[in-house]
Amino acid sequence: MNNPRKHPMSITHLSDLLPISTKYQGKHENSRGLPELCLVKTEDTEPFWFNLDGHAMMVGPTGSGKSYGLCAIMAFFYRYPNAQVFAFDKGGSLKTTSMAFEGKYIELSEHVIQPLRNIDKKQDFDWAVDWINLLLKGRLDDQVGNIKNSIVDSMRSLKRRPEKERTLSGFMNFTSKEIREVLSHYKGSTIDGGTENNIVGRDWLCFEMGSMFENNSEIAVPVLLYLFYMIEKRLKKGVPTLIVLDEVWLYLENTLFAQRIRLWLKTLRKLWGYVVFATQEIDDLQDSGIYTSLENSTHTEIWLPNKKAKKDEISKFYKRAGLTNAEIGQISIKAPKQNYLIKQPEGSRWIQFGGGALTKSIFGCEHTDFPINKGMN
């Protein structure tokens, strides 16, 4: 019996009608089996399953929504079981979110830490010897062998003292005059004292670094090395850990930090560590000596609107980063503070984190503008 509704069709014609591609919608879970970081909407109001499956880079000029995006990622990441969030802030942009989630926000220029407190443990003892050696680097290099032995001997003497006395000043009491003269520069500083170990037992820590870099950049080196070390000790498989570096150019300017970040990107992923670094200008990254490592280790790129993106002196940096002319054109016309271009190996999509008035007030404003922040303090 002839059925006109079942008219014969050739495979060639059928293939012309069949869909062979679809818009990228993200992933429901990452390679660790963790569910999507958050479900957001695209510019077409379609759902997008945003996920971090490794490290991420966020690039956008001032006022484009960088702080809002970082805060959103931090907040959504914290919902994972046993999650840890460590952030390095500049200018207080991450303070409101940190306090809203009952995290510890530390203004390091006004705080004192005690890096030598736990030297009775071998791992901390060995690290402390290398740390002191770093403080002396470039000043007593002509006696390198003797210096290392002297540091070890002095550290052994300090190890016998009570915890509260294991300070940099306490160390200086057991060392030679030459070493003491060099370390005297740090006496009474941020790294010389403290009784509270602010790392232990804290799942959300945010450090304000801006004023320290501006007022005493030399002290930032030993401080960051200590904080990086303490974070490394907290990393382990099965414990999702987010490390946010806002204004990453501050760290890339220092060769020591740049190499540490390069090492982190290579090794932390094995221990469930996710590094998210943000900067205002892509050339800050490309001019660093580790840009290739940053590029190769980054799974997710997050590009924010920039109305100057099509200018020749700026577009060349975007092109070097692998963006197409069409993507650069979109970056130049998208509305700031709400649109984010997500580029991953599987695909690209413009998304919006959205949120109501309360969410936007927590994620999207400076902490001084947040009405309930005084109560939190």
mmCIF file of C-alpha atoms in Angstrom:
data_model
loop_
_atom_site.group_PDB
_atom_site.id
_atom_site.type_symbol
_atom_site.label_atom_id
_atom_site.label_comp_id
_atom_site.label_asym_id
_atom_site.label_seq_id
_atom_site.Cartn_x
_atom_site.Cartn_y
_atom_site.Cartn_z
ATOM 1 C CA MET A 1 0.000 0.000 0.000
ATOM 2 C CA ASN A 2 1.424 3.326 -1.026
ATOM 3 C CA ASN A 3 2.004 5.770 1.868
ATOM 4 C CA PRO A 4 2.795 9.300 0.596
ATOM 5 C CA ARG A 5 4.057 10.275 4.059
ATOM 6 C CA LYS A 6 6.934 7.808 3.650
ATOM 7 C CA HIS A 7 8.365 9.194 0.472
ATOM 8 C CA PRO A 8 11.733 7.623 -0.385
ATOM 9 C CA MET A 9 14.728 9.884 0.333
ATOM 10 C CA SER A 10 18.325 9.402 -0.655
ATOM 11 C CA ILE A 11 21.089 9.285 1.952
ATOM 12 C CA THR A 12 22.651 12.356 0.319
ATOM 13 C CA HIS A 13 19.543 14.454 0.894
ATOM 14 C CA LEU A 14 19.050 13.085 4.393
ATOM 15 C CA SER A 15 22.598 14.000 5.390
ATOM 16 C CA ASP A 16 21.922 17.597 4.307
ATOM 17 C CA LEU A 17 19.088 17.792 6.826
ATOM 18 C CA LEU A 18 20.703 16.055 9.803
ATOM 19 C CA PRO A 19 22.413 18.275 12.444
ATOM 20 C CA ILE A 20 26.149 17.552 12.584
ATOM 21 C CA SER A 21 27.109 20.057 15.287
ATOM 22 C CA THR A 22 25.661 21.808 18.315
ATOM 23 C CA LYS A 23 26.537 24.733 20.538
ATOM 24 C CA TYR A 24 28.948 24.010 23.357
ATOM 25 C CA GLN A 25 27.032 23.554 26.613
ATOM 26 C CA GLY A 26 29.861 22.827 29.046
ATOM 27 C CA LYS A 27 30.267 19.597 31.019
ATOM 28 C CA HIS A 28 28.178 18.085 33.786
ATOM 29 C CA GLU A 29 31.289 16.936 35.635
ATOM 30 C CA ASN A 30 35.058 17.229 35.361
ATOM 31 C CA SER A 31 37.702 14.521 35.099
ATOM 32 C CA ARG A 32 37.771 14.196 38.907
ATOM 33 C CA GLY A 33 34.100 13.317 38.959
ATOM 34 C CA LEU A 34 33.120 16.650 40.531
ATOM 35 C CA PRO A 35 29.801 18.075 39.303
ATOM 36 C CA GLU A 36 29.635 21.326 37.396
ATOM 37 C CA LEU A 37 30.903 24.364 39.283
ATOM 38 C CA CYS A 38 27.660 26.147 38.515
ATOM 39 C CA LEU A 39 24.793 26.172 36.053
ATOM 40 C CA VAL A 40 24.695 29.545 34.308
ATOM 41 C CA LYS A 41 23.013 30.979 31.244
ATOM 42 C CA THR A 42 24.475 31.885 27.883
ATOM 43 C CA GLU A 43 23.813 35.029 25.885
ATOM 44 C CA ASP A 44 21.008 33.037 24.218
ATOM 45 C CA THR A 45 19.559 32.275 27.687
ATOM 46 C CA GLU A 46 20.442 28.607 27.201
ATOM 47 C CA PRO A 47 21.877 26.594 30.129
ATOM 48 C CA PHE A 48 25.633 26.167 30.359
ATOM 49 C CA TRP A 49 27.341 23.762 32.751
ATOM 50 C CA PHE A 50 30.434 25.708 33.766
ATOM 51 C CA ASN A 51 33.220 23.562 35.146
ATOM 52 C CA LEU A 52 36.883 23.844 36.050
ATOM 53 C CA ASP A 53 38.813 20.845 34.803
ATOM 54 C CA GLY A 54 42.214 22.228 35.671
ATOM 55 C CA HIS A 55 43.652 25.703 36.008
ATOM 56 C CA ALA A 56 42.040 28.869 34.693
ATOM 57 C CA MET A 57 43.060 32.306 33.478
ATOM 58 C CA MET A 58 40.854 35.410 33.642
ATOM 59 C CA VAL A 59 41.733 38.533 31.656
ATOM 60 C CA GLY A 60 39.868 41.837 31.605
ATOM 61 C CA PRO A 61 40.437 45.570 32.165
ATOM 62 C CA THR A 62 39.308 47.481 35.219
ATOM 63 C CA GLY A 63 35.521 47.616 35.466
ATOM 64 C CA SER A 64 34.887 44.634 33.198
ATOM 65 C CA GLY A 65 33.659 42.262 35.941
ATOM 66 C CA LYS A 66 36.859 40.477 36.933
ATOM 67 C CA SER A 67 36.270 40.690 40.691
ATOM 68 C CA TYR A 68 32.662 39.549 40.280
ATOM 69 C CA GLY A 69 33.787 36.534 38.266
ATOM 70 C CA LEU A 70 36.488 35.576 40.766
ATOM 71 C CA CYS A 71 34.084 35.874 43.692
ATOM 72 C CA ALA A 72 31.490 33.764 41.891
ATOM 73 C CA ILE A 73 34.035 31.021 41.185
ATOM 74 C CA MET A 74 35.223 31.062 44.817
ATOM 75 C CA ALA A 75 31.681 30.850 46.178
ATOM 76 C CA PHE A 76 30.533 28.061 43.865
ATOM 77 C CA PHE A 77 33.744 26.080 44.390
ATOM 78 C CA TYR A 78 33.225 26.116 48.167
ATOM 79 C CA ARG A 79 30.126 23.951 47.843
ATOM 80 C CA TYR A 80 32.242 20.910 46.999
ATOM 81 C CA PRO A 81 32.661 18.534 49.967
ATOM 82 C CA ASN A 82 35.850 19.287 51.962
ATOM 83 C CA ALA A 83 36.685 22.162 49.617
ATOM 84 C CA GLN A 84 39.405 24.677 50.474
ATOM 85 C CA VAL A 85 39.698 28.214 49.116
ATOM 86 C CA PHE A 86 42.906 30.253 49.318
ATOM 87 C CA ALA A 87 42.939 33.674 47.670
ATOM 88 C CA PHE A 88 45.510 36.426 47.266
ATOM 89 C CA ASP A 89 43.701 39.732 46.910
ATOM 90 C CA LYS A 90 44.656 43.247 45.873
ATOM 91 C CA GLY A 91 42.515 46.176 46.876
ATOM 92 C CA GLY A 92 39.925 44.323 48.945
ATOM 93 C CA SER A 93 37.838 43.110 45.990
ATOM 94 C CA LEU A 94 37.459 39.633 47.481
ATOM 95 C CA LYS A 95 36.857 40.677 51.086
ATOM 96 C CA THR A 96 33.064 40.827 51.118
ATOM 97 C CA THR A 97 32.669 37.384 49.599
ATOM 98 C CA SER A 98 35.268 35.923 51.954
ATOM 99 C CA MET A 99 33.508 37.320 55.013
ATOM 100 C CA ALA A 100 30.051 36.348 53.731
ATOM 101 C CA PHE A 101 31.245 32.728 53.634
ATOM 102 C CA GLU A 102 32.782 33.044 57.112
ATOM 103 C CA GLY A 103 36.284 32.918 55.738
ATOM 104 C CA LYS A 104 39.330 34.540 57.310
ATOM 105 C CA TYR A 105 40.452 37.762 55.639
ATOM 106 C CA ILE A 106 43.987 38.795 56.566
ATOM 107 C CA GLU A 107 45.559 42.177 55.894
ATOM 108 C CA LEU A 108 49.173 41.032 55.833
ATOM 109 C CA SER A 109 50.662 44.511 56.136
ATOM 110 C CA GLU A 110 48.993 44.711 59.554
ATOM 111 C CA HIS A 111 49.544 41.117 60.575
ATOM 112 C CA VAL A 112 52.432 39.160 62.075
ATOM 113 C CA ILE A 113 53.167 35.531 61.224
ATOM 114 C CA GLN A 114 55.527 32.975 62.751
ATOM 115 C CA PRO A 115 57.172 30.881 60.006
ATOM 116 C CA LEU A 116 59.554 29.102 62.409
ATOM 117 C CA ARG A 117 56.923 27.954 64.895
ATOM 118 C CA ASN A 118 56.833 24.265 63.900
ATOM 119 C CA ILE A 119 60.508 23.554 63.246
ATOM 120 C CA ASP A 120 60.396 20.623 65.647
ATOM 121 C CA LYS A 121 58.908 18.707 62.687
ATOM 122 C CA LYS A 122 61.490 17.586 60.114
ATOM 123 C CA GLN A 123 59.604 18.836 57.052
ATOM 124 C CA ASP A 124 59.169 22.289 58.579
ATOM 125 C CA PHE A 125 62.751 22.299 59.829
ATOM 126 C CA ASP A 126 64.152 21.600 56.358
ATOM 127 C CA TRP A 127 61.893 24.227 54.813
ATOM 128 C CA ALA A 128 62.900 26.808 57.435
ATOM 129 C CA VAL A 129 66.601 26.258 56.683
ATOM 130 C CA ASP A 130 65.995 26.899 52.979
ATOM 131 C CA TRP A 131 63.807 29.892 53.818
ATOM 132 C CA ILE A 132 66.479 31.556 55.951
ATOM 133 C CA ASN A 133 69.052 30.783 53.272
ATOM 134 C CA LEU A 134 66.839 32.590 50.772
ATOM 135 C CA LEU A 135 66.705 35.683 52.985
ATOM 136 C CA LEU A 136 70.491 35.736 52.933
ATOM 137 C CA LYS A 137 70.806 35.049 49.219
ATOM 138 C CA GLY A 138 72.943 37.581 47.382
ATOM 139 C CA ARG A 139 74.385 39.034 50.556
ATOM 140 C CA LEU A 140 76.675 36.328 51.908
ATOM 141 C CA ASP A 141 77.117 34.163 48.806
ATOM 142 C CA ASP A 142 80.886 34.090 49.150
ATOM 143 C CA GLN A 143 80.435 31.864 52.211
ATOM 144 C CA VAL A 144 77.605 29.651 50.956
ATOM 145 C CA GLY A 145 78.851 26.394 52.450
ATOM 146 C CA ASN A 146 79.543 27.840 55.877
ATOM 147 C CA ILE A 147 76.255 29.751 55.866
ATOM 148 C CA LYS A 148 74.140 26.630 55.303
ATOM 149 C CA ASN A 149 75.891 24.785 58.141
ATOM 150 C CA SER A 150 75.532 27.796 60.415
ATOM 151 C CA ILE A 151 71.799 28.049 59.666
ATOM 152 C CA VAL A 152 71.275 24.361 60.479
ATOM 153 C CA ASP A 153 73.137 24.663 63.780
ATOM 154 C CA SER A 154 71.220 27.777 64.784
ATOM 155 C CA MET A 155 67.904 26.192 63.797
ATOM 156 C CA ARG A 156 68.658 23.152 65.969
ATOM 157 C CA SER A 157 69.249 25.431 68.932
ATOM 158 C CA LEU A 158 66.028 27.324 68.277
ATOM 159 C CA LYS A 159 64.096 24.043 67.956
ATOM 160 C CA ARG A 160 64.749 23.353 71.636
ATOM 161 C CA ARG A 161 63.013 26.556 72.677
ATOM 162 C CA PRO A 162 59.251 26.833 73.373
ATOM 163 C CA GLU A 163 57.028 27.465 70.361
ATOM 164 C CA LYS A 164 56.348 31.098 71.233
ATOM 165 C CA GLU A 165 60.092 31.817 71.176
ATOM 166 C CA ARG A 166 60.660 30.334 67.712
ATOM 167 C CA THR A 167 60.706 33.653 65.918
ATOM 168 C CA LEU A 168 63.146 35.282 63.542
ATOM 169 C CA SER A 169 64.498 37.341 66.445
ATOM 170 C CA GLY A 170 64.870 34.141 68.428
ATOM 171 C CA PHE A 171 66.820 32.588 65.569
ATOM 172 C CA MET A 172 69.133 35.600 65.453
ATOM 173 C CA ASN A 173 70.104 34.966 69.079
ATOM 174 C CA PHE A 174 71.776 31.712 68.037
ATOM 175 C CA THR A 175 73.501 32.731 64.828
ATOM 176 C CA SER A 176 76.692 34.491 63.768
ATOM 177 C CA LYS A 177 77.205 38.243 63.693
ATOM 178 C CA GLU A 178 77.345 38.292 59.867
ATOM 179 C CA ILE A 179 74.010 36.523 59.477
ATOM 180 C CA ARG A 180 72.469 38.554 62.281
ATOM 181 C CA GLU A 181 73.392 41.817 60.563
ATOM 182 C CA VAL A 182 71.658 40.767 57.341
ATOM 183 C CA LEU A 183 68.529 39.494 59.088
ATOM 184 C CA SER A 184 68.257 42.581 61.290
ATOM 185 C CA HIS A 185 66.464 44.196 58.366
ATOM 186 C CA TYR A 186 63.499 41.871 59.031
ATOM 187 C CA LYS A 187 63.481 42.227 62.821
ATOM 188 C CA GLY A 188 60.106 43.315 64.129
ATOM 189 C CA SER A 189 58.492 42.876 60.693
ATOM 190 C CA THR A 190 55.519 40.822 59.519
ATOM 191 C CA ILE A 191 57.595 37.610 59.607
ATOM 192 C CA ASP A 192 59.020 38.128 63.098
ATOM 193 C CA GLY A 193 56.508 37.019 65.694
ATOM 194 C CA GLY A 194 52.884 36.010 65.923
ATOM 195 C CA THR A 195 51.231 33.431 68.122
ATOM 196 C CA GLU A 196 48.319 32.295 65.984
ATOM 197 C CA ASN A 197 48.761 29.956 63.066
ATOM 198 C CA ASN A 198 46.107 31.351 60.735
ATOM 199 C CA ILE A 199 46.436 28.545 58.203
ATOM 200 C CA VAL A 200 45.689 25.496 60.320
ATOM 201 C CA GLY A 201 42.001 24.659 60.519
ATOM 202 C CA ARG A 202 40.869 27.330 58.065
ATOM 203 C CA ASP A 203 39.121 26.199 54.890
ATOM 204 C CA TRP A 204 38.733 29.697 53.435
ATOM 205 C CA LEU A 205 41.622 32.132 53.683
ATOM 206 C CA CYS A 206 42.035 35.372 51.785
ATOM 207 C CA PHE A 207 45.177 37.504 52.017
ATOM 208 C CA GLU A 208 45.260 41.176 51.078
ATOM 209 C CA MET A 209 48.615 41.696 49.360
ATOM 210 C CA GLY A 210 48.259 45.109 47.721
ATOM 211 C CA SER A 211 49.483 47.344 50.535
ATOM 212 C CA MET A 212 52.387 45.003 51.283
ATOM 213 C CA PHE A 213 53.642 45.171 47.700
ATOM 214 C CA GLU A 214 53.176 48.927 47.651
ATOM 215 C CA ASN A 215 54.749 49.740 51.007
ATOM 216 C CA ASN A 216 57.312 46.984 51.551
ATOM 217 C CA SER A 217 57.757 44.766 48.507
ATOM 218 C CA GLU A 218 60.936 43.227 49.939
ATOM 219 C CA ILE A 219 59.053 41.651 52.837
ATOM 220 C CA ALA A 220 56.506 40.198 50.387
ATOM 221 C CA VAL A 221 59.060 37.644 49.176
ATOM 222 C CA PRO A 222 59.513 35.735 52.479
ATOM 223 C CA VAL A 223 55.842 36.181 53.399
ATOM 224 C CA LEU A 224 54.566 34.652 50.170
ATOM 225 C CA LEU A 225 57.055 31.805 50.302
ATOM 226 C CA TYR A 226 55.757 30.898 53.752
ATOM 227 C CA LEU A 227 52.104 31.123 52.689
ATOM 228 C CA PHE A 228 52.746 29.091 49.532
ATOM 229 C CA TYR A 229 54.468 26.435 51.616
ATOM 230 C CA MET A 230 51.616 26.244 54.126
ATOM 231 C CA ILE A 231 49.088 25.900 51.301
ATOM 232 C CA GLU A 232 51.152 23.146 49.691
ATOM 233 C CA LYS A 233 51.000 21.222 52.980
ATOM 234 C CA ARG A 234 47.208 21.386 52.884
ATOM 235 C CA LEU A 235 46.942 19.873 49.419
ATOM 236 C CA LYS A 236 46.007 16.218 49.043
ATOM 237 C CA LYS A 237 44.081 13.978 46.703
ATOM 238 C CA GLY A 238 40.344 13.989 47.236
ATOM 239 C CA VAL A 239 40.319 17.520 48.717
ATOM 240 C CA PRO A 240 39.361 20.115 46.067
ATOM 241 C CA THR A 241 41.501 23.213 46.612
ATOM 242 C CA LEU A 242 41.068 26.534 44.828
ATOM 243 C CA ILE A 243 43.963 29.005 44.735
ATOM 244 C CA VAL A 244 43.123 32.463 43.393
ATOM 245 C CA LEU A 245 45.848 34.919 42.402
ATOM 246 C CA ASP A 246 44.302 38.296 41.648
ATOM 247 C CA GLU A 247 46.492 40.755 39.731
ATOM 248 C CA VAL A 248 48.960 37.968 39.014
ATOM 249 C CA TRP A 249 51.438 40.430 37.461
ATOM 250 C CA LEU A 250 52.455 41.332 41.020
ATOM 251 C CA TYR A 251 53.911 37.846 41.397
ATOM 252 C CA LEU A 252 55.220 37.406 37.872
ATOM 253 C CA GLU A 253 57.437 40.466 38.248
ATOM 254 C CA ASN A 254 59.460 38.490 40.763
ATOM 255 C CA THR A 255 61.488 35.687 39.158
ATOM 256 C CA LEU A 256 61.219 33.509 42.260
ATOM 257 C CA PHE A 257 57.420 33.752 42.400
ATOM 258 C CA ALA A 258 57.094 33.271 38.662
ATOM 259 C CA GLN A 259 59.009 29.994 38.830
ATOM 260 C CA ARG A 260 56.954 28.874 41.833
ATOM 261 C CA ILE A 261 53.726 29.543 39.944
ATOM 262 C CA ARG A 262 55.083 27.635 36.946
ATOM 263 C CA LEU A 263 55.852 24.686 39.234
ATOM 264 C CA TRP A 264 52.442 24.899 40.868
ATOM 265 C CA LEU A 265 50.644 24.736 37.557
ATOM 266 C CA LYS A 266 52.513 21.552 36.699
ATOM 267 C CA THR A 267 52.156 19.740 40.001
ATOM 268 C CA LEU A 268 49.081 20.965 41.881
ATOM 269 C CA ARG A 269 46.541 19.425 39.538
ATOM 270 C CA LYS A 270 47.678 15.968 40.656
ATOM 271 C CA LEU A 271 46.669 16.967 44.199
ATOM 272 C CA TRP A 272 43.246 18.343 43.204
ATOM 273 C CA GLY A 273 44.549 21.904 43.174
ATOM 274 C CA TYR A 274 42.910 24.442 40.850
ATOM 275 C CA VAL A 275 44.790 27.702 40.277
ATOM 276 C CA VAL A 276 42.855 30.672 38.921
ATOM 277 C CA PHE A 277 44.989 33.684 38.044
ATOM 278 C CA ALA A 278 43.608 37.009 36.925
ATOM 279 C CA THR A 279 45.102 40.098 35.337
ATOM 280 C CA GLN A 280 43.926 43.318 33.734
ATOM 281 C CA GLU A 281 46.093 43.069 30.638
ATOM 282 C CA ILE A 282 47.113 39.986 28.650
ATOM 283 C CA ASP A 283 50.525 41.523 27.928
ATOM 284 C CA ASP A 284 51.302 41.246 31.659
ATOM 285 C CA LEU A 285 51.289 37.490 31.150
ATOM 286 C CA GLN A 286 52.879 37.379 27.720
ATOM 287 C CA ASP A 287 55.804 39.521 28.851
ATOM 288 C CA SER A 288 56.586 37.136 31.706
ATOM 289 C CA GLY A 289 59.225 34.471 31.272
ATOM 290 C CA ILE A 290 56.743 31.675 31.978
ATOM 291 C CA TYR A 291 53.946 32.558 29.546
ATOM 292 C CA THR A 292 54.345 29.332 27.583
ATOM 293 C CA SER A 293 53.945 27.321 30.787
ATOM 294 C CA LEU A 294 50.917 29.385 31.778
ATOM 295 C CA GLU A 295 49.329 28.836 28.382
ATOM 296 C CA ASN A 296 50.033 25.101 28.249
ATOM 297 C CA SER A 297 48.825 24.461 31.807
ATOM 298 C CA THR A 298 45.578 26.410 31.555
ATOM 299 C CA HIS A 299 42.434 24.463 30.674
ATOM 300 C CA THR A 300 39.960 27.332 30.935
ATOM 301 C CA GLU A 301 40.374 30.863 29.604
ATOM 302 C CA ILE A 302 37.896 33.519 30.710
ATOM 303 C CA TRP A 303 37.910 36.675 28.598
ATOM 304 C CA LEU A 304 36.090 39.798 29.707
ATOM 305 C CA PRO A 305 34.728 42.646 27.576
ATOM 306 C CA ASN A 306 37.246 45.277 26.494
ATOM 307 C CA LYS A 307 36.102 48.090 24.203
ATOM 308 C CA LYS A 308 39.709 48.672 23.119
ATOM 309 C CA ALA A 309 40.267 45.057 22.071
ATOM 310 C CA LYS A 310 40.248 45.805 18.323
ATOM 311 C CA LYS A 311 42.967 48.441 18.507
ATOM 312 C CA ASP A 312 46.105 47.225 16.771
ATOM 313 C CA GLU A 313 48.387 47.653 19.798
ATOM 314 C CA ILE A 314 46.000 45.551 21.912
ATOM 315 C CA SER A 315 44.524 43.073 19.438
ATOM 316 C CA LYS A 316 47.985 41.641 18.720
ATOM 317 C CA PHE A 317 48.122 40.301 22.275
ATOM 318 C CA TYR A 318 44.705 38.683 21.897
ATOM 319 C CA LYS A 319 45.748 37.086 18.615
ATOM 320 C CA ARG A 320 48.924 35.757 20.188
ATOM 321 C CA ALA A 321 46.734 34.151 22.859
ATOM 322 C CA GLY A 322 44.827 32.317 20.128
ATOM 323 C CA LEU A 323 41.647 34.376 19.866
ATOM 324 C CA THR A 324 40.044 34.761 16.439
ATOM 325 C CA ASN A 325 39.124 38.064 14.826
ATOM 326 C CA ALA A 326 35.464 37.264 15.467
ATOM 327 C CA GLU A 327 36.097 36.653 19.186
ATOM 328 C CA ILE A 328 38.140 39.839 19.488
ATOM 329 C CA GLY A 329 35.290 41.709 17.811
ATOM 330 C CA GLN A 330 32.804 40.302 20.317
ATOM 331 C CA ILE A 331 35.065 41.192 23.242
ATOM 332 C CA SER A 332 35.094 44.793 22.009
ATOM 333 C CA ILE A 333 31.294 45.179 21.969
ATOM 334 C CA LYS A 334 29.997 43.043 24.835
ATOM 335 C CA ALA A 335 28.605 44.800 27.890
ATOM 336 C CA PRO A 336 31.038 44.697 30.849
ATOM 337 C CA LYS A 337 30.316 43.245 34.296
ATOM 338 C CA GLN A 338 27.927 40.625 32.978
ATOM 339 C CA ASN A 339 29.446 38.803 29.986
ATOM 340 C CA TYR A 340 32.283 36.266 30.116
ATOM 341 C CA LEU A 341 33.772 34.389 27.178
ATOM 342 C CA ILE A 342 34.624 30.850 28.292
ATOM 343 C CA LYS A 343 37.210 29.128 26.081
ATOM 344 C CA GLN A 344 37.996 25.489 26.746
ATOM 345 C CA PRO A 345 39.468 22.773 24.500
ATOM 346 C CA GLU A 346 35.961 21.383 23.993
ATOM 347 C CA GLY A 347 34.439 24.686 22.857
ATOM 348 C CA SER A 348 33.696 28.341 23.563
ATOM 349 C CA ARG A 349 30.628 30.206 24.807
ATOM 350 C CA TRP A 350 29.644 33.591 26.186
ATOM 351 C CA ILE A 351 28.026 33.169 29.621
ATOM 352 C CA GLN A 352 26.538 35.275 32.402
ATOM 353 C CA PHE A 353 26.821 34.411 36.083
ATOM 354 C CA GLY A 354 23.662 36.376 36.843
ATOM 355 C CA GLY A 355 22.349 36.554 40.383
ATOM 356 C CA GLY A 356 19.865 38.639 42.356
ATOM 357 C CA ALA A 357 20.449 41.858 44.259
ATOM 358 C CA LEU A 358 21.986 40.155 47.301
ATOM 359 C CA THR A 359 24.282 37.966 45.200
ATOM 360 C CA LYS A 360 25.459 40.953 43.202
ATOM 361 C CA SER A 361 26.085 42.966 46.353
ATOM 362 C CA ILE A 362 28.290 40.180 47.749
ATOM 363 C CA PHE A 363 30.155 39.381 44.540
ATOM 364 C CA GLY A 364 30.157 42.656 42.710
ATOM 365 C CA CYS A 365 31.042 45.593 44.926
ATOM 366 C CA GLU A 366 33.941 46.836 46.991
ATOM 367 C CA HIS A 367 33.656 45.707 50.598
ATOM 368 C CA THR A 368 33.186 49.299 51.824
ATOM 369 C CA ASP A 369 29.913 49.513 49.861
ATOM 370 C CA PHE A 370 28.411 46.373 51.370
ATOM 371 C CA PRO A 371 25.849 47.473 53.999
ATOM 372 C CA ILE A 372 26.136 44.467 56.347
ATOM 373 C CA ASN A 373 29.932 44.286 56.217
ATOM 374 C CA LYS A 374 30.283 46.336 59.399
ATOM 375 C CA GLY A 375 28.274 43.709 61.205
ATOM 376 C CA MET A 376 30.559 40.987 59.826
ATOM 377 C CA ASN A 377 33.611 42.848 61.056
#
